[in-house]
Each structure stands twice: as structure tokens, then as C-alpha cells.
Amino acid sequence: MLSRQLGAGALRNAVSAPSFRLKNPLAAPRAFAQVRNASSASSSSPLESFLNSRITLVSVSLFTAGSVAWYTHLYGSLPFISQVHASHASDEGLHPPAYPWSHGGPLDTFDHASIRRGYQVYREVCAACHSLDRIAWRNLVGVSHTTDEVKAMAEEIEYQDGPNDQGEMFMRPGKLADYMPPPYANEEAARAGNAGALPPDLSLIVKARHGGPDYIFALLTGYVDAPAGVEVREGMNYNPFFPGGAIGMARVLFDGLVEFEDGTPATTSQMAKDVVTFLHWSAEPELDERKKNGIKAVILFSALTLISLYVKRFKWTPLKNRKILYDPPVDKTH
Amino acid sequence: MAISTTIYNTFFRRNSVFVATIFTGAFAFGIGFDTAVTTFYDRWNKGKQWKDIRDKYVQPADE
Amino acid sequence: MAFNGLKKAVTLTPSVRTLPSGVPAAPLLNLAARAPADPHAHGASGPRSDVAPRWAGGVSRTSSGLVSKSYITLPSTTPFTARFIHTSVAVKSAPEVPDFSHYRANDNDSNRALSYFMVGSLGLVSASVAKSTVTEFLKTMSASADVLALAKVEVELASIPEGKNVVIKWRGKPVFIRHRTQAEIDEARDTKWQSLRDPESDEQRVKKPEWLIMLGVCTHLGCVPIGEAGDYGGWFCPCHGSHYDISGRARKGPAPLNLEIPAYDFNDAEGKVVIG
């Protein structure tokens, strides 16, 4: 590249040198030095000018960089650099596809009817094994249920309270301030009831798993028979989306398992979608408000940026366009 | 030109009026902006939020 | 914009040369001229850099005649080069400035109004954003939702028979609810409350005359008084013997104030009282 520029520069000098010499005879000896350079400039052919052209250089560079980037995107590693993996790809679990969630977009709220159905699925199916410790009954009010509905649901469950006047603990019906009842009294009981596997708490499960809602949905709907050669221990189930492939939880969602009050057909994928929406809400109950605040913040701060730029230019204009003039003093006797 | 002069004389000439305009304007702007964004947000998410489906579940006794 | 290129080449004789001795010399400058007496000068001036020093040779005389004369002949190491002064700036009698009229506003009035409007808008939006920010920060200092959820207690009133006390827990403290009989109401109202230690009428202490709701914490040292006891048919604190009447007013003993009344509301539709 350097020699190419030099050649072009020398060529230009060689062309302009004679006229320069004519114009300014005094400078003639200096011009000779440049003419000497010009003698080393090679003659150009069409091929050479094509090879030397800037466009060729840029496009070849872009093509190379693009090919490498594309390969890396496709195969996940740089080309021609071999990698050694200690683990097999199946240990990571199958990568879940991206599903078009109703709350996926930057401006989209949760589908609250879906949250309501999802709560039903959780209550009738998941709650048999999974706790939801961080959600209180009152959290459902104004999200998926009315106050009266939630009160009625809470009162069906007995909570221990106390101590009373006699210093004894007693049972009372649930209140809005109570949290969702756990299915097991403690972790040991949960493990004992599930062949040693602890069903995780679902309050923050969408945030806690790589892939988020996509992963949970894929897991719930992804139960298949183990492929040939894969051995799954007794009591375990095969799920390609679960890291390692063998999961303690069996497939729980089957068509028609629950009956939705709004008449939505309870297919497996419908129930999975609803319960994942519900779990996503329980992990991010602030999502609706957060996205609304996001709209406001983006609008306000872009407006502030634009106006600030205008005001900066406005304030700097007299400084940048200032004309400095020397006005010599008339009184020379000073 | 006449309009801009009028605006200048009304709001900008006295600094006290200018600052007062800014603060009352900020108050009005805050409310208006909130309303506008909420309106847009509710329209964009029509039928998804709780307030859109609430009517289906409220018991008649409450109404 | 209008820079008319004007190039000039002027040949000047050099004003400074280097002597064969290696010392610079300026034949056209009057080196004998001394600087005017400088009142701030410090002491005698040192050797001048522009005069050949004595050791470099030359002619040395005294009053008796020539003392020494030495010549050093060296070829000049500095070639003589003609130096050209090139001026790329136009030499004109008056300075020429670019034309800035393109940048000038067409209408000064509207331009002024626009500038003030933009500055005002910046202040307006900033004030709005700052207000929202401050509000959000202040919101974090208020009670969180789970605390607020526990801050209210609902009590079914229908389950409390007339003339009975009920003690419930509210924010970790006992709350007395008494369903007063008509006789008790009359007794509470007939008391000359103006002369009491903490003068309060019964009307000030209850919202409905049959329901007396108050915090069950003795105002003396925080014990829990016993109901339906004491000299005045109300409450009696077993710790230090304070007596409260059927309106919860301190009547005897060390208690300085009446029993405190929490904030509460009646929910008539469901027959409940909401404390908090």
C-alpha cells in the first residue's frame, strides 16, 4: 500500500514537474530530486491498477472479515482454529427456539388473561411439587384476579399464626398478606417426595434459567422418548432441553388437563404458554410499569439531547465566528 | 414576526416571567406527557392489560 | 472565502552569518549598541554571545602598540544559501475577512424568540425529568407493599357479643375492641371528663358509641391492661396499678394519658371494622 501511494505520488510529480520548471526557473534544481523519484515509478497496466485500487482493497477486506464473522455466527467458533471440548454439546441441553411471546416486544405488556390461566395451571398442576415463595396473595390483586376472588382463594388455605393469649400457635384462614403456601414443609421433605431431586422454587425461575421463558416453554413441551444409545436411569425422564438430558420431573402437561374458565382449549402448548407467562410475571411483576417508564425515558432523554445540542451550538456560535481585528492607536505620541 | 415578537414580549422579556413559565410549563408538561404515553401504551396493548379484562371477573354484587 | 493567491519571491541578503571561527556574526546589526540601562538588571552583564571572545584571536592592542595579531583561516562550514520568503497570505492594505452573512439569521426577532424558546424548553424538560427522578427516589423511602399489606387488620364485628372484650394483634400490639352495653355507654358519657387527668369526652374517643376500639398498651410503661377490672369497670394495669374507665380514660394510678385510639374505619356493608 505504501509503495502504491508513493508510486502514484511520484507519477503526479513527474507530470507536473515540467510545467513547474517552466513557471519558476529558480526552483529547477529542487525539481530534479523529485524527477529522480519519478524514474522509479513503474508503468501501470489495467490489471495492476485494478489490484492497486482502493475499492478492491476495501472490498476484499470486507469480504474476508464478513466470511469470518458469518462462519463464527454459524458454527460458534473461529475457522481454522480447532477447539477441544471436555464436554459434549448435549451436556448443555438443546438451545430453545425463540418463541413470539405476547410480552416480548419492548412496548408489550403481559397478556393478563394469560397470567390468569397460567395461575390456574400453576395451582392445579405445578403447585403439587413447586413452591412460589415470593408471591403473596395480594400480588394477584389487580393483575389477574379481583380482590374478592383472591380473598376467597386465600381463605381456603389454613395458615399457622400465633401465639395467642395462651401462647399457643393456632391455624387461621389465609389473608391477602400471606404468601403462597409451599407444597412441602421443608427442603428435606421435598427431596424425599421426589426421589432426591428438589423441585426448584418457581418465583424467579424465568430469570434464573438461561433462555428464560423460551427455555421453560421448551422444557415443558419438549419431553420425548430417549434416542437410541442414551440411557436414562430409573425414575428419570429424557428431555433434550434439560442440561444433561435426564430430568427428575416427568411430563406433567397433557391436553385437556385443566379446564379454563374462559373456554380456551387446554392444549399442552396453550397451558405451557400460559404458565410460562404467569411465571414470567412472578419473576418480573414490574415489567408493565418498567416498559412504560422506558418509553418515557427514551423520549425525554432524546429530546433533552437534541435541545442540548441546539443550545450548545447557540452558545458557541459567537465564540466560533468571532472576528478579531487589530485597530492600531491613532495617537502615536504615546 | 409579529407573533414571535409578541411571544418574546409576553414570556421571555422578564426573567421572572420566563422562569415562572418554565415551572408551570414543566408541571403541565409532566401531566400531559404522562397522559399521552399512557394513552399510547394502552392503545398499543389493547385487550392485554388487567383493566381491559377486569369487567369479565368483577362480581355483579360489587357493581 | 476570497483568498486571492499571491506568491512573492524576494531575495534577501542574510543578516546573520557564521564566522570561520564558528561564532555567529551579524554585520548589519549594531552590536555596539547596549541595551538601555536596566534598573532591574542584576550586576554586570556577562560575556556577550554576539561578540567574538578574546580567546578567539584577532587584533589586540595596548597604548604601547600592537601586542598580538592572530588569524585563523578555516573554510566556512555553512554554505551560503539564498533564502526565499514565501507569503501565501494576501498582502493587502485592508484585512479581508470571509463572508459570514450566510450564517446570519434572516429575522432577528423570530431568531431571538426561537433561541429563548429552546433554552426554555431545555429548562422545562429538565425540570420535569428532575421532578420525576426526585419523586421516584422519595418513593423508595415510603413503606414497602408487604409492610403496608400487614398494616391493616379486618375484624368481624358480628362475632363479638354485647358486653364482651376482644383482643387482636395489630402491628405487633394488642388492640382492645369492646362491644359496650347501653349502661356502659351511659356511664362513660355521664362522667365529668373535664376534671380528669387527660380530659377527653367519650364522644371524642369513639366513632360509634357501642364500639370502643383502642390500643391495649398502658400509657405508663407499656404493659397490657386487664379487661373488665379495676375500680372504674374498665381496665386495670397489673404492673403498676393504673385504672382505666369504660372509655379507656386514665382515672387512677401512674398512667399519665388515656389509652391510645388507633385509626380505624367501619365497613358497614360487610359488618367489619378495618384498623389501620
XYZ file of C-alpha atoms in Angstrom, chain A residues 58-312:
255
model
C -11.677 -2.381 0.875
C -13.996 -4.928 -0.679
C -11.551 -7.803 -0.198
C -11.059 -6.797 3.428
C -14.799 -6.573 3.993
C -15.376 -9.918 2.290
C -12.755 -11.608 4.444
C -13.986 -10.109 7.684
C -17.580 -10.872 6.728
C -16.813 -14.501 5.910
C -15.081 -14.997 9.240
C -17.948 -13.327 11.093
C -20.525 -15.419 9.243
C -18.665 -18.643 9.934
C -18.327 -17.724 13.590
C -22.014 -16.949 13.794
C -22.963 -20.241 12.124
C -20.626 -22.619 13.925
C -19.801 -20.727 17.075
C -16.035 -20.830 16.669
C -13.410 -19.165 14.542
C -12.497 -21.019 11.328
C -9.192 -22.943 11.119
C -8.748 -22.777 14.879
C -9.638 -26.140 16.284
C -11.103 -26.366 19.757
C -11.108 -29.175 22.231
C -14.205 -29.600 24.355
C -14.203 -31.547 27.575
C -18.000 -31.792 27.430
C -20.385 -32.889 24.783
C -22.835 -30.382 23.372
C -25.751 -32.366 24.791
C -24.500 -31.615 28.276
C -25.609 -28.051 27.782
C -29.056 -29.070 26.659
C -30.681 -28.182 23.386
C -30.849 -24.461 22.742
C -34.509 -23.428 22.983
C -36.071 -21.710 19.958
C -37.202 -18.105 20.313
C -40.957 -18.014 20.762
C -43.065 -14.943 19.927
C -44.191 -14.054 23.438
C -47.102 -11.680 23.745
C -44.946 -9.615 26.108
C -41.765 -9.989 24.103
C -41.563 -6.596 22.426
C -40.095 -3.508 24.009
C -43.550 -1.924 24.263
C -45.616 -5.023 25.054
C -47.276 -5.687 28.384
C -48.132 -9.085 29.751
C -51.300 -10.701 28.461
C -53.133 -10.678 31.780
C -55.775 -13.152 30.670
C -52.876 -15.499 30.035
C -51.490 -14.797 33.508
C -54.865 -15.732 34.961
C -54.960 -19.014 33.035
C -51.322 -19.593 33.936
C -52.100 -19.189 37.618
C -54.802 -21.819 37.230
C -52.303 -24.185 35.626
C -49.786 -23.489 38.377
C -52.352 -24.034 41.118
C -53.748 -27.245 39.637
C -50.561 -28.784 38.260
C -47.263 -27.229 39.296
C -48.153 -26.381 42.889
C -48.213 -30.081 43.730
C -44.421 -30.027 43.784
C -43.176 -26.469 43.255
C -43.380 -23.638 45.764
C -43.889 -19.994 44.840
C -42.439 -18.403 47.944
C -42.080 -14.824 46.872
C -45.590 -14.278 45.598
C -48.225 -13.240 48.117
C -51.937 -13.434 47.537
C -52.156 -9.666 47.404
C -49.816 -9.665 44.385
C -52.525 -11.288 42.297
C -54.973 -8.461 43.051
C -55.241 -6.139 40.104
C -53.077 -8.410 37.967
C -55.137 -11.477 37.256
C -57.878 -11.616 39.892
C -60.194 -9.289 41.730
C -59.806 -8.636 45.443
C -62.791 -10.792 46.318
C -61.562 -13.719 44.249
C -58.126 -13.595 45.852
C -59.620 -13.290 49.327
C -61.768 -16.331 48.691
C -58.782 -18.280 47.363
C -56.635 -17.300 50.338
C -59.286 -18.246 52.843
C -59.368 -21.784 51.505
C -55.890 -22.303 52.872
C -55.071 -22.562 56.568
C -52.032 -20.714 57.842
C -50.391 -21.118 61.176
C -50.438 -17.971 63.290
C -49.890 -17.013 66.825
C -49.063 -17.232 69.563
C -52.440 -16.392 71.027
C -53.281 -15.344 74.577
C -52.445 -18.798 75.866
C -49.132 -18.787 73.993
C -50.175 -21.455 71.560
C -49.939 -21.430 67.801
C -53.226 -21.748 66.000
C -54.489 -22.141 62.465
C -56.449 -19.447 60.713
C -57.693 -18.931 57.168
C -55.323 -17.120 54.818
C -55.306 -13.392 54.300
C -54.196 -11.208 51.437
C -50.871 -10.540 53.125
C -49.989 -14.246 53.295
C -47.605 -15.811 50.815
C -48.372 -18.742 48.552
C -48.370 -21.972 50.564
C -45.440 -24.308 49.853
C -46.230 -27.900 48.861
C -43.628 -29.294 51.250
C -42.833 -28.256 54.775
C -39.105 -28.015 54.095
C -36.404 -28.914 51.610
C -35.813 -32.378 53.056
C -39.469 -33.258 52.700
C -39.392 -32.015 49.105
C -36.371 -34.164 48.287
C -37.859 -37.182 49.981
C -41.019 -36.837 47.937
C -39.188 -36.533 44.632
C -36.555 -39.264 44.701
C -33.869 -36.903 45.913
C -34.486 -34.160 43.355
C -35.505 -30.786 44.758
C -38.263 -29.098 42.757
C -36.967 -25.509 42.480
C -38.980 -22.573 43.721
C -40.698 -21.012 40.735
C -40.896 -17.373 41.868
C -37.838 -16.299 39.896
C -37.378 -19.342 37.682
C -37.713 -17.348 34.433
C -34.863 -15.106 35.466
C -32.867 -17.951 36.948
C -32.625 -20.135 33.855
C -30.586 -19.484 30.757
C -33.020 -18.894 27.922
C -35.717 -17.528 30.226
C -39.317 -18.143 29.144
C -38.206 -19.856 25.933
C -36.322 -22.474 27.939
C -39.209 -23.157 30.323
C -41.677 -23.486 27.468
C -39.351 -25.747 25.501
C -38.744 -27.862 28.596
C -42.440 -28.265 29.378
C -43.328 -29.249 25.838
C -40.078 -30.997 24.899
C -40.462 -34.409 26.554
C -39.625 -37.165 24.025
C -38.503 -40.750 24.168
C -34.809 -41.105 24.735
C -32.933 -41.640 21.452
C -31.084 -44.863 20.836
C -27.919 -45.108 22.825
C -28.978 -42.727 25.577
C -29.650 -44.461 28.795
C -31.915 -42.788 31.305
C -31.901 -44.036 34.843
C -34.975 -45.406 36.520
C -37.153 -42.557 37.781
C -35.579 -40.023 35.428
C -37.029 -38.709 32.200
C -35.416 -37.673 28.970
C -35.709 -34.044 27.889
C -33.302 -32.735 25.270
C -33.651 -29.151 26.540
C -32.551 -30.024 30.063
C -28.778 -29.799 30.568
C -27.606 -33.377 30.674
C -30.806 -34.696 29.154
C -32.120 -36.555 32.214
C -34.592 -34.663 34.352
C -36.314 -35.777 37.518
C -39.579 -34.106 36.628
C -41.840 -36.152 34.385
C -44.007 -34.660 31.684
C -46.951 -33.092 33.503
C -48.860 -31.162 30.850
C -51.230 -33.177 28.696
C -54.051 -31.960 26.506
C -57.212 -31.253 28.450
C -55.562 -31.481 31.861
C -57.240 -28.357 33.172
C -60.424 -26.655 32.156
C -60.015 -22.941 31.564
C -62.905 -20.818 32.750
C -62.729 -18.581 29.681
C -63.168 -21.520 27.311
C -59.662 -21.531 25.908
C -58.833 -25.045 24.657
C -56.390 -26.510 27.147
C -53.810 -27.953 24.806
C -50.354 -28.786 26.080
C -48.737 -25.837 24.361
C -51.515 -23.465 25.466
C -51.079 -24.475 29.100
C -47.307 -24.268 28.813
C -47.523 -20.807 27.268
C -49.935 -19.601 29.941
C -47.973 -20.974 32.855
C -44.736 -19.561 31.480
C -46.406 -16.176 31.105
C -47.554 -16.469 34.711
C -44.079 -17.443 35.888
C -42.559 -14.626 33.889
C -44.927 -12.253 35.634
C -43.988 -13.670 39.022
C -40.315 -13.165 38.188
C -40.822 -9.687 36.761
C -44.045 -8.247 38.167
C -42.780 -4.752 37.358
C -42.479 -5.460 33.613
C -45.561 -3.500 32.540
C -44.606 -0.429 34.517
C -40.951 -0.756 33.585
C -41.671 -0.735 29.859
C -43.934 2.254 30.196
C -41.232 4.117 32.079
C -38.808 3.048 29.384
C -40.884 4.756 26.692
C -40.968 7.928 28.737
C -37.254 7.862 29.485
C -36.266 7.311 25.866
C -38.483 10.127 24.622
C -37.466 12.580 27.326
C -33.758 11.920 27.172
C -33.616 12.051 23.366
C -35.464 15.360 23.482
C -33.039 16.627 26.108
C -30.075 15.549 23.988
C -31.358 17.308 20.883
C -32.188 20.513 22.716
C -28.828 20.434 24.493
C -27.084 20.173 21.132
C -29.017 23.167 19.864
C -28.242 25.217 22.965
C -24.574 24.266 22.794
